[in-house]
mmCIF file of C-alpha atoms and ligand atoms in Angstrom:
data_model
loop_
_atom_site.group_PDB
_atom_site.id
_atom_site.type_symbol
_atom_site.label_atom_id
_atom_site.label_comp_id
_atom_site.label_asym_id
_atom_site.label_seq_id
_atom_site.Cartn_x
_atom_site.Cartn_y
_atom_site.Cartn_z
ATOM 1 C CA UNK A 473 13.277 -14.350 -18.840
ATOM 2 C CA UNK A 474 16.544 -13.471 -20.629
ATOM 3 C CA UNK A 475 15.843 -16.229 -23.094
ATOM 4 C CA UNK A 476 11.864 -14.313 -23.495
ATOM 5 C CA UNK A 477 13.552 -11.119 -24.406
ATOM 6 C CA UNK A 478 15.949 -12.290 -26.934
ATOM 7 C CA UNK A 479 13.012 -14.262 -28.782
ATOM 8 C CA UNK A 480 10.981 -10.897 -29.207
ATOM 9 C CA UNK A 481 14.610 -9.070 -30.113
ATOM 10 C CA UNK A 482 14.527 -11.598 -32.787
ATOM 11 C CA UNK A 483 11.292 -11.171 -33.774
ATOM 12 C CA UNK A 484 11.255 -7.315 -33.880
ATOM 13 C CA UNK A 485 14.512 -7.690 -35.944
ATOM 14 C CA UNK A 486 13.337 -9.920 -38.702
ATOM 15 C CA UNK A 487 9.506 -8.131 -38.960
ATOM 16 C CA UNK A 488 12.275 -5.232 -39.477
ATOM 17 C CA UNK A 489 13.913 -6.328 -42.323
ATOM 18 C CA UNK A 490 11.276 -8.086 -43.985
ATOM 19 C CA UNK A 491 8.361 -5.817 -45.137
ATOM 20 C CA UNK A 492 5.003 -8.261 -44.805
ATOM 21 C CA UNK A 493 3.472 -9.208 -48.316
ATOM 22 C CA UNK A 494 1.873 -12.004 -50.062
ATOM 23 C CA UNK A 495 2.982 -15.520 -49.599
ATOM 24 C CA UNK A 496 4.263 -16.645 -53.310
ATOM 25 C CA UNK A 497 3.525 -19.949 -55.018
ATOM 26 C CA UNK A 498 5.345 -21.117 -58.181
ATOM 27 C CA UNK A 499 5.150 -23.598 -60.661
ATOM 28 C CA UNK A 500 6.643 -23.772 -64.424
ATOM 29 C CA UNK A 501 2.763 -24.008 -65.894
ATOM 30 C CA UNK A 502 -0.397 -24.837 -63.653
ATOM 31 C CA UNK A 503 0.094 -27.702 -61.992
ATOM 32 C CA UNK A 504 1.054 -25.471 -58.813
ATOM 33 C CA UNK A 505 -2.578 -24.756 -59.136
ATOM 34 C CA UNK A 506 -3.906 -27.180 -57.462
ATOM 35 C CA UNK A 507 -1.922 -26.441 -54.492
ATOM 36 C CA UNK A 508 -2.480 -23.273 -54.562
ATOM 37 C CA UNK A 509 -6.323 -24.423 -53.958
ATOM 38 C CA UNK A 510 -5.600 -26.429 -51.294
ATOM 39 C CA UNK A 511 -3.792 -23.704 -49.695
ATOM 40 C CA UNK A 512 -6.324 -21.106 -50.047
ATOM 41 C CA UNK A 513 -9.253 -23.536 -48.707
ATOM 42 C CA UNK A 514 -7.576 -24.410 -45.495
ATOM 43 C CA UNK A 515 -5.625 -20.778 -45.152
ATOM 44 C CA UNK A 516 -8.118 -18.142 -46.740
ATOM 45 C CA UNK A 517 -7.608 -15.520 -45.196
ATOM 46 C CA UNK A 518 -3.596 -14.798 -46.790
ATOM 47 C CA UNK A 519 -2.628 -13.194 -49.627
ATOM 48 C CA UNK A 520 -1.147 -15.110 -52.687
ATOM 49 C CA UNK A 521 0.741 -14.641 -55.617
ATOM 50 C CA UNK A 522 1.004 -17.423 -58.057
ATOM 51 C CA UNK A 523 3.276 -17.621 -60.996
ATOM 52 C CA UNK A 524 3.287 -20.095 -63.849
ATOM 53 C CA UNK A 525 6.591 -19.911 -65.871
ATOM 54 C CA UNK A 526 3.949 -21.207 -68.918
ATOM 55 C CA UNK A 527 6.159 -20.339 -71.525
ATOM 56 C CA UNK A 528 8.715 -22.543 -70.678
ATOM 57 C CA UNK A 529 7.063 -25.280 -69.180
ATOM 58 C CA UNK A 530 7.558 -28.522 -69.493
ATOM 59 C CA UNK A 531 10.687 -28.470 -66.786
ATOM 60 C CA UNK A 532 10.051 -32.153 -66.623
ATOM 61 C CA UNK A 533 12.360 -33.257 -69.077
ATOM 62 C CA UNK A 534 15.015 -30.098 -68.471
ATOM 63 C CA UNK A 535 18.669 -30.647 -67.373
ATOM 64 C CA UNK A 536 19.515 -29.727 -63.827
ATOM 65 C CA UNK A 537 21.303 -26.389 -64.538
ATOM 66 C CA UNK A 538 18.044 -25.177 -66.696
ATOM 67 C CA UNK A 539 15.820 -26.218 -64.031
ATOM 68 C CA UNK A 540 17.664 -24.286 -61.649
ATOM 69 C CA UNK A 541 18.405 -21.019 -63.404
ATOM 70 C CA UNK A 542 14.908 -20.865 -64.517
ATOM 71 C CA UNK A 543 13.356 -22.157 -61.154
ATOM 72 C CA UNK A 544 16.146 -18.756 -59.501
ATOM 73 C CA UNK A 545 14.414 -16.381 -62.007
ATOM 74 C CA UNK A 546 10.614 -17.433 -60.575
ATOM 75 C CA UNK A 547 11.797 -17.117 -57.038
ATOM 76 C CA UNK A 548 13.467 -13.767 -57.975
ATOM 77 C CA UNK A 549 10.159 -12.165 -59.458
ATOM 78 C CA UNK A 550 8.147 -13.558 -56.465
ATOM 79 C CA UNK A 551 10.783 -11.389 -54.036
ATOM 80 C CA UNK A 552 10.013 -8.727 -56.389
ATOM 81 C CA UNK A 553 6.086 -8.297 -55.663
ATOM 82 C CA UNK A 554 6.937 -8.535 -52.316
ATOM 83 C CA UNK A 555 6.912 -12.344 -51.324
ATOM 84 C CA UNK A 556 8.655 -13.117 -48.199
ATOM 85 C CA UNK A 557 7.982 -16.818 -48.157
ATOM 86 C CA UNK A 558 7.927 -18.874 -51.833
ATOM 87 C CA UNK A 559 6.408 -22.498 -51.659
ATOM 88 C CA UNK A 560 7.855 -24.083 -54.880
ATOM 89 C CA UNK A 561 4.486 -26.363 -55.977
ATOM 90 C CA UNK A 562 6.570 -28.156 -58.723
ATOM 91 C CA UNK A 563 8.141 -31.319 -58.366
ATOM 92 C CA UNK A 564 10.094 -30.716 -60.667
ATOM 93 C CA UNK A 565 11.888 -27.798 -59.197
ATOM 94 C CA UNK A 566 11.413 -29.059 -55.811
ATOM 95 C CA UNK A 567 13.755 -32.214 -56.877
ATOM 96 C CA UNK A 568 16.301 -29.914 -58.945
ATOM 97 C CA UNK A 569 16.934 -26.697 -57.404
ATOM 98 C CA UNK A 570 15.156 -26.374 -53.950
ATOM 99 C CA UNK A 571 18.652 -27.112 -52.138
ATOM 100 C CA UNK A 572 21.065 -25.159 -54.202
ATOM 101 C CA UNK A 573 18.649 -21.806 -53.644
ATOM 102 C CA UNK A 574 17.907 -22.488 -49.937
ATOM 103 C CA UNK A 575 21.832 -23.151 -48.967
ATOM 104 C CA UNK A 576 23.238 -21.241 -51.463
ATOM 105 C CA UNK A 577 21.065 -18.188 -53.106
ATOM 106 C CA UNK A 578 19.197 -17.188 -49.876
ATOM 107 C CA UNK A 579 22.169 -16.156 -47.620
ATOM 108 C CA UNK A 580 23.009 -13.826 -50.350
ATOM 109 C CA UNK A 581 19.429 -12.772 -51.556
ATOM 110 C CA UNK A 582 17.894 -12.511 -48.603
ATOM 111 C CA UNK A 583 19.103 -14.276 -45.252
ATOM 112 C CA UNK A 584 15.227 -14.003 -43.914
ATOM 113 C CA UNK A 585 13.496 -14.965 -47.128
ATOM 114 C CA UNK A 586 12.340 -18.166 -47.052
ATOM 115 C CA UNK A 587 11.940 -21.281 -49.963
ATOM 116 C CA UNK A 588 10.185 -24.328 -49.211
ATOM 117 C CA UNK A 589 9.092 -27.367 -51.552
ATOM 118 C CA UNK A 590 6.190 -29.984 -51.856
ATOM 119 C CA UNK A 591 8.315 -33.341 -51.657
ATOM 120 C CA UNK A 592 9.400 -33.200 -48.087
ATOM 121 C CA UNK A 593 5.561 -32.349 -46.618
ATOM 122 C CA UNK A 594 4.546 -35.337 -48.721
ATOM 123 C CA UNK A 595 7.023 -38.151 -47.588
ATOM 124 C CA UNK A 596 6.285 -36.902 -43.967
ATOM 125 C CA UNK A 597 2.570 -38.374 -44.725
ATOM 126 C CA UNK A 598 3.328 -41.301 -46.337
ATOM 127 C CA UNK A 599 4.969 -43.669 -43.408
ATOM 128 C CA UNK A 600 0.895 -43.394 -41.947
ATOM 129 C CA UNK A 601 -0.443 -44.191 -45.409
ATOM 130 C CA UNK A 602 0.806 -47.117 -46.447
ATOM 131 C CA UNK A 603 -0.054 -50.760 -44.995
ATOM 132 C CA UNK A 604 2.492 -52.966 -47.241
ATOM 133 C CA UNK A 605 5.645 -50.691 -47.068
ATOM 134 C CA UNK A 606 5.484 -50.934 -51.292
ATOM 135 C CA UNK A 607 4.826 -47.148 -52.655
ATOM 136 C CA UNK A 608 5.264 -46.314 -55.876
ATOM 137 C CA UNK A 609 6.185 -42.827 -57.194
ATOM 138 C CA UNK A 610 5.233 -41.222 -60.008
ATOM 139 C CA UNK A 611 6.646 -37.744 -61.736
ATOM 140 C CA UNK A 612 7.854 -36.048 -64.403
ATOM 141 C CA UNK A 613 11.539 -37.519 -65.773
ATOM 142 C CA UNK A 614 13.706 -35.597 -63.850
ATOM 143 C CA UNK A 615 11.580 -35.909 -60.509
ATOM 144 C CA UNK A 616 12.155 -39.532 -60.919
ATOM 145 C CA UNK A 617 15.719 -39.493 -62.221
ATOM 146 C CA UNK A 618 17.185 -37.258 -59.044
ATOM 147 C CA UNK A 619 15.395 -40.224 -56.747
ATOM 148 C CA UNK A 620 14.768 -37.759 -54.272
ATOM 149 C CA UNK A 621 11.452 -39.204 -53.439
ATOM 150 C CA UNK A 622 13.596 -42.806 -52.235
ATOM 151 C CA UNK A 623 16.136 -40.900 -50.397
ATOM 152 C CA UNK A 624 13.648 -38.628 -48.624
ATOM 153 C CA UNK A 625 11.431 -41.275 -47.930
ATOM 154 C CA UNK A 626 14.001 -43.720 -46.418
ATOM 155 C CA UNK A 627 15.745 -41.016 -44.643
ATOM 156 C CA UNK A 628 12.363 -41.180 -42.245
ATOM 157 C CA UNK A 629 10.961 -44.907 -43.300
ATOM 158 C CA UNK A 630 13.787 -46.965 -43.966
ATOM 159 C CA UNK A 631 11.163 -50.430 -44.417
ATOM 160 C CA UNK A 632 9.595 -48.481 -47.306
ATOM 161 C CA UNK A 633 10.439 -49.980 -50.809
ATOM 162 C CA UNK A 634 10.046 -47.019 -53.603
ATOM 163 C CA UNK A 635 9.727 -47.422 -56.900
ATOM 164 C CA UNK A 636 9.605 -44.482 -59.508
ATOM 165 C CA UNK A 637 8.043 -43.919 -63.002
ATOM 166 C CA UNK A 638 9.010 -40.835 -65.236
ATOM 167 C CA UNK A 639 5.674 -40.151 -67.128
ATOM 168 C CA UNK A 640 6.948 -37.433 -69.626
ATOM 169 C CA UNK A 641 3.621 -37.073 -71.477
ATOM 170 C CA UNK A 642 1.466 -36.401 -68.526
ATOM 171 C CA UNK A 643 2.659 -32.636 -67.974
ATOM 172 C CA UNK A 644 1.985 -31.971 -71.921
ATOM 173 C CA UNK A 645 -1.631 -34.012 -71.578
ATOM 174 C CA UNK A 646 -2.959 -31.462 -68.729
ATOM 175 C CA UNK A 647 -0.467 -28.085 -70.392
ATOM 176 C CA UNK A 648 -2.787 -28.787 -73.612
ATOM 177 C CA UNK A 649 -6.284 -29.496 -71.850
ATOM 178 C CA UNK A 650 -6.237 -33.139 -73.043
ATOM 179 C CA UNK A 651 -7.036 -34.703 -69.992
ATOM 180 C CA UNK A 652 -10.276 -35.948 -70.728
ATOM 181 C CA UNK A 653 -9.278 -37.180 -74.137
ATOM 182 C CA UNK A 654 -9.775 -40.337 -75.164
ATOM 183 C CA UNK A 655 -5.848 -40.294 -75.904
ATOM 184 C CA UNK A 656 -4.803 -39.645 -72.866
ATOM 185 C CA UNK A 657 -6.175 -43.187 -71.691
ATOM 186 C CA UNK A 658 -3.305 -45.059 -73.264
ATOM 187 C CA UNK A 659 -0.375 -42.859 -71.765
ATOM 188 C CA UNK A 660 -1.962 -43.211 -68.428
ATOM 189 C CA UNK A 661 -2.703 -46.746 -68.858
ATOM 190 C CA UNK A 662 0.792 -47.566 -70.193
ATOM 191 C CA UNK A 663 2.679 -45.984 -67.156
ATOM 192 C CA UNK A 664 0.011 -47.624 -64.443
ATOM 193 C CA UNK A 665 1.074 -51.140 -65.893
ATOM 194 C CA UNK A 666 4.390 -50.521 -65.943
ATOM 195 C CA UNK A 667 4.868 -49.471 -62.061
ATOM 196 C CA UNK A 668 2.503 -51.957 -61.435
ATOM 197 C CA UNK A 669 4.278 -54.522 -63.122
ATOM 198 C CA UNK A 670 7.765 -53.455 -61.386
ATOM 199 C CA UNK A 671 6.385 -53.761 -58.010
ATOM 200 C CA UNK A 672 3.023 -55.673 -57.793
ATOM 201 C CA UNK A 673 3.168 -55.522 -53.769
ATOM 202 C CA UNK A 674 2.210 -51.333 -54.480
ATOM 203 C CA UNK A 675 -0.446 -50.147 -52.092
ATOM 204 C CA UNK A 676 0.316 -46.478 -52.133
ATOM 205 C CA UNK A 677 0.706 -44.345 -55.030
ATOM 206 C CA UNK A 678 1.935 -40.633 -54.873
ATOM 207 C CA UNK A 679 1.107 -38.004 -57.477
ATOM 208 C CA UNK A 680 4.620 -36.696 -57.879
ATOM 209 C CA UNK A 681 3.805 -33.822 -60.052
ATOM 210 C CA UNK A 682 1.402 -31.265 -59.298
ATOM 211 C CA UNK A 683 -0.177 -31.659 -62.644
ATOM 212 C CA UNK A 684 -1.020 -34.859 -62.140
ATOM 213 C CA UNK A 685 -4.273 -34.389 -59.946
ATOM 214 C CA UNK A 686 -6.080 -33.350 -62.869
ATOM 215 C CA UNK A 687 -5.718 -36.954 -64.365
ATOM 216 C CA UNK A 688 -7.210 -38.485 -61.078
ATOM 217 C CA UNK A 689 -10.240 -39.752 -62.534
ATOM 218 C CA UNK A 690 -8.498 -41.713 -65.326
ATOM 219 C CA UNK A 691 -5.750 -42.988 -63.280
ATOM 220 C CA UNK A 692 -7.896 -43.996 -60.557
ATOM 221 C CA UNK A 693 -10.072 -46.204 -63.564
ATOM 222 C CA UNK A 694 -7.080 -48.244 -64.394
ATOM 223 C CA UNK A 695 -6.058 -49.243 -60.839
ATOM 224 C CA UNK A 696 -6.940 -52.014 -58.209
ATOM 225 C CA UNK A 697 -9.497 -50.395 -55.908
ATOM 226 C CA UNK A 698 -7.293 -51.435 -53.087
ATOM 227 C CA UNK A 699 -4.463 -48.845 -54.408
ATOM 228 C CA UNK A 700 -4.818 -45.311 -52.826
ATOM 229 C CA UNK A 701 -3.243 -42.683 -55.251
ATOM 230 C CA UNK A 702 -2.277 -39.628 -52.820
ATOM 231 C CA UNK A 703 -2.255 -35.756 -54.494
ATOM 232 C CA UNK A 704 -0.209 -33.447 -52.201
ATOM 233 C CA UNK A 705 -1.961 -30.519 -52.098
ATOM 234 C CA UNK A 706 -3.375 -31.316 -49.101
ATOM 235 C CA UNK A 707 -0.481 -32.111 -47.452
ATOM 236 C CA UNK A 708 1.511 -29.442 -48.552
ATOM 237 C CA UNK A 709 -1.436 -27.024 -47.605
ATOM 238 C CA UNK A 710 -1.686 -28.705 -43.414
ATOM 239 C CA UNK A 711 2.219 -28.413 -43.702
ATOM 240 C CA UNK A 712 2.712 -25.028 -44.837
ATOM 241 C CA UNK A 713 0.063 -24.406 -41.724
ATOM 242 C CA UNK A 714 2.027 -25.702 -39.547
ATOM 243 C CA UNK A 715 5.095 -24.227 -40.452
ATOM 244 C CA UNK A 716 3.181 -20.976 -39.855
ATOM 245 C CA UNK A 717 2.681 -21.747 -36.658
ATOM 246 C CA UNK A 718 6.157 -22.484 -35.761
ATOM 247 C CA UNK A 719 7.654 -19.720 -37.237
ATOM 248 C CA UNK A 720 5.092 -16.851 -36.189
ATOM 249 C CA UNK A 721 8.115 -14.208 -37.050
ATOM 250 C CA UNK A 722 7.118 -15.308 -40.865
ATOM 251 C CA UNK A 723 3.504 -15.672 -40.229
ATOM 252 C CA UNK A 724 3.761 -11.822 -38.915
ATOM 253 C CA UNK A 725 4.972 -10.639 -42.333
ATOM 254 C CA UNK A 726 2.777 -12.548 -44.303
ATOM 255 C CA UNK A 727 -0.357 -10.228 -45.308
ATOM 256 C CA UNK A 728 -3.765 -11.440 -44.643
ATOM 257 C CA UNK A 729 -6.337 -9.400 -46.600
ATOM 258 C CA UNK A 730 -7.858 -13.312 -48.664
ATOM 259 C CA UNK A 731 -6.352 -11.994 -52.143
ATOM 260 C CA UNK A 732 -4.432 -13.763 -54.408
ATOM 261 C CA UNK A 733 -2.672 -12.020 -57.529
ATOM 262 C CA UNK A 734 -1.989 -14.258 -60.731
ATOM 263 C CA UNK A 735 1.499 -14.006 -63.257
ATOM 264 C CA UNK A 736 2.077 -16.006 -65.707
ATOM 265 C CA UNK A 737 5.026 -15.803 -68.810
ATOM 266 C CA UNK A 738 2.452 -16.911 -71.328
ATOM 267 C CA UNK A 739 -0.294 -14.926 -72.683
ATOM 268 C CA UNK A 740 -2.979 -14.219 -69.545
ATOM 269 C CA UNK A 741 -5.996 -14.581 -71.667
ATOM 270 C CA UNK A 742 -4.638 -18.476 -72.170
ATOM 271 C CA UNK A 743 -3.744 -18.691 -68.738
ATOM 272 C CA UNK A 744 -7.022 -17.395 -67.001
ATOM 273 C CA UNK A 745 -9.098 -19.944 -69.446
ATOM 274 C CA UNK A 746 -7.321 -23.101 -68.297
ATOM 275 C CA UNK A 747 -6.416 -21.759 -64.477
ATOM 276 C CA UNK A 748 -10.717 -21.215 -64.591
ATOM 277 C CA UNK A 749 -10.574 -25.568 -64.776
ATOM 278 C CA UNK A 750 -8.064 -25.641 -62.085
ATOM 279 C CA UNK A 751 -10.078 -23.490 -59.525
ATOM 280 C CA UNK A 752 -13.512 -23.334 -60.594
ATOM 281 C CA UNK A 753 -13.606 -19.416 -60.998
ATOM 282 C CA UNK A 754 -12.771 -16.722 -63.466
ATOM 283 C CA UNK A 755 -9.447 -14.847 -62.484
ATOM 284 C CA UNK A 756 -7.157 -11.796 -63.757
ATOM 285 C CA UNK A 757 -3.794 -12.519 -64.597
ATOM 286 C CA UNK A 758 -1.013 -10.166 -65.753
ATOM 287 C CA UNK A 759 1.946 -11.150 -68.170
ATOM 288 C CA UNK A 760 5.971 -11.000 -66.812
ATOM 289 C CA UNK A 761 8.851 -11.948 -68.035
ATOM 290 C CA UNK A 762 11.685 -13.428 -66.321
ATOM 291 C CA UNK A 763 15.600 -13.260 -67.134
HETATM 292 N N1 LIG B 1043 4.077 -29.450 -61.860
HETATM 293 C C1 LIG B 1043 5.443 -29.773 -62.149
HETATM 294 C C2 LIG B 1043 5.936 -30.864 -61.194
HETATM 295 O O1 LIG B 1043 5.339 -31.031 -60.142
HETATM 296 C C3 LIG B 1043 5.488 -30.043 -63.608
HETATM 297 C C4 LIG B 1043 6.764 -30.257 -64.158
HETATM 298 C C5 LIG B 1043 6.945 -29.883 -65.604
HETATM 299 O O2 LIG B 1043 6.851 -28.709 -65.928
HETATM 300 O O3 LIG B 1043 7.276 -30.800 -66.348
HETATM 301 O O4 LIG B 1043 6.927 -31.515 -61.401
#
């Protein structure tokens, strides 16, 4: 009974402090997009608000300390317009500065504000996934190079052998709508070989960069049949679900109203012709800029 009471204490509190608003999703260009698609098919009745740092993206190749100050700024500007929760749908950013503004930013932000990334729902997935215990990881340089995808995933399946590849031109192939291109066939063909050729026992294959789904169709035509390639979006949108669920003092100030609101640092007319690929539908976007 006394243990009932102080749960709805708490709850009162926090819905207190917190005034409900959109949940926010970030990327540095619009890659987070197709997360954000995921989310909004399985959760469609909350209200979004995605920014792509556009200007400045590629992160992939950016030191730590960049990736975190500009990664701060994003999360920052999502507070702003009245985010209370902030999925970070970049790898990138995920990998670099996900811990530093959860332990050491949010305590002094905003002790009920919430971050959360996309590599931790992903590993979760990946110990049902694959058969030989060989996945292979792919991402943009820095993803790879902080090996947070080995240490997360051997923290919960210690029989699984990793093995990374940076792919630095994949970001700039989907940033500059050259997907399709005959071009990008030998960067995506180059990078398949090489994993391949590190670890030929590879049955899994995760898509560690958001970006990355939109290359599906040529990376799935230079691979084995029998090697599932795995895009997160779906697995960050059942986790983010879930999370919901557990923590129904967030879920309370999250609004539900099925509108999303789109930022970008670029120039919005840019931004709402490529996003239109991403999600299949014409959308307003407004221009900020972050410091
Ligand atoms: N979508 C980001 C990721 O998942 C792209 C990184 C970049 O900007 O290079 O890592």
């Amino acid at each position: 009974m006394l243990s009932l009471h102080r749960k709805h204490f708490y709850i009162i509190n926090y819905t207190i402090m917190l005034k409900p608003g959109p949940i926010g999703v970030f990327d540095s260009g619009y890659g987070g997009l197709t997360i954000l698609s995921e989310i909004q098919t399985l959760m469609p009745e909350y209200d979004y608000c995605y920014l792509g740092d556009n200007s400045r993206a590629p992160y992939g190749s950016r030191s730590f300390d960049v990736v975190y100050q500009f990664t701060r700024q994003s999360v920052m500007a999502l507070f702003e317009r009245g985010c209370n929760l902030v999925i970070l749908a970049c790898n990138t950013a995920s990998a670099k500065a996900l811990r530093t503004i959860q332990q050491k930013d949010l305590p002094d932000i905003n002790h009920s504000k919430r971050v959360l990334g996309v590599i931790r729902p992903t590993v979760e997935a990946i110990g049902e996934l694959t058969k030989s215990r060989h996945v292979g990881v792919l991402g943009t340089v820095g993803t790879i190079q902080s090996e947070s995808y080995p240490l997360e995933i051997n923290k919960l399946y210690p029989d699984i052998k990793v093995t990374g590849e940076a792919c630095p031109m994949w970001v700039p192939l989907v940033e500059n709508r050259e997907y399709d291109s005959e071009g990008a066939d030998y960067f995506i063909k180059d990078k398949l070989n090489n994993i391949l050729s590190k670890d030929p026992q590879i049955d899994t294959l995760i898509l560690g960069c958001t970006h990355y789904p939109l290359l599906l169709n040529k990376i799935k035509q230079y691979l084995p049949q029998t090697i599932q390639v795995i895009s997160q979006g779906e697995y960050v949108a059942r986790s983010l679900k879930d999370y919901l669920r557990r923590h129904v003092e967030m879920d309370m100030v999250c609004t539900k109203n099925g509108k999303t609101k789109y930022f970008t640092t670029e120039y919005p007319k840019k931004f709402s012709e490529s996003a239109t690929i991403f999600l299949k539908k014409e959308i307003e976007v407004e221009r900020i800029d972050l410091e």
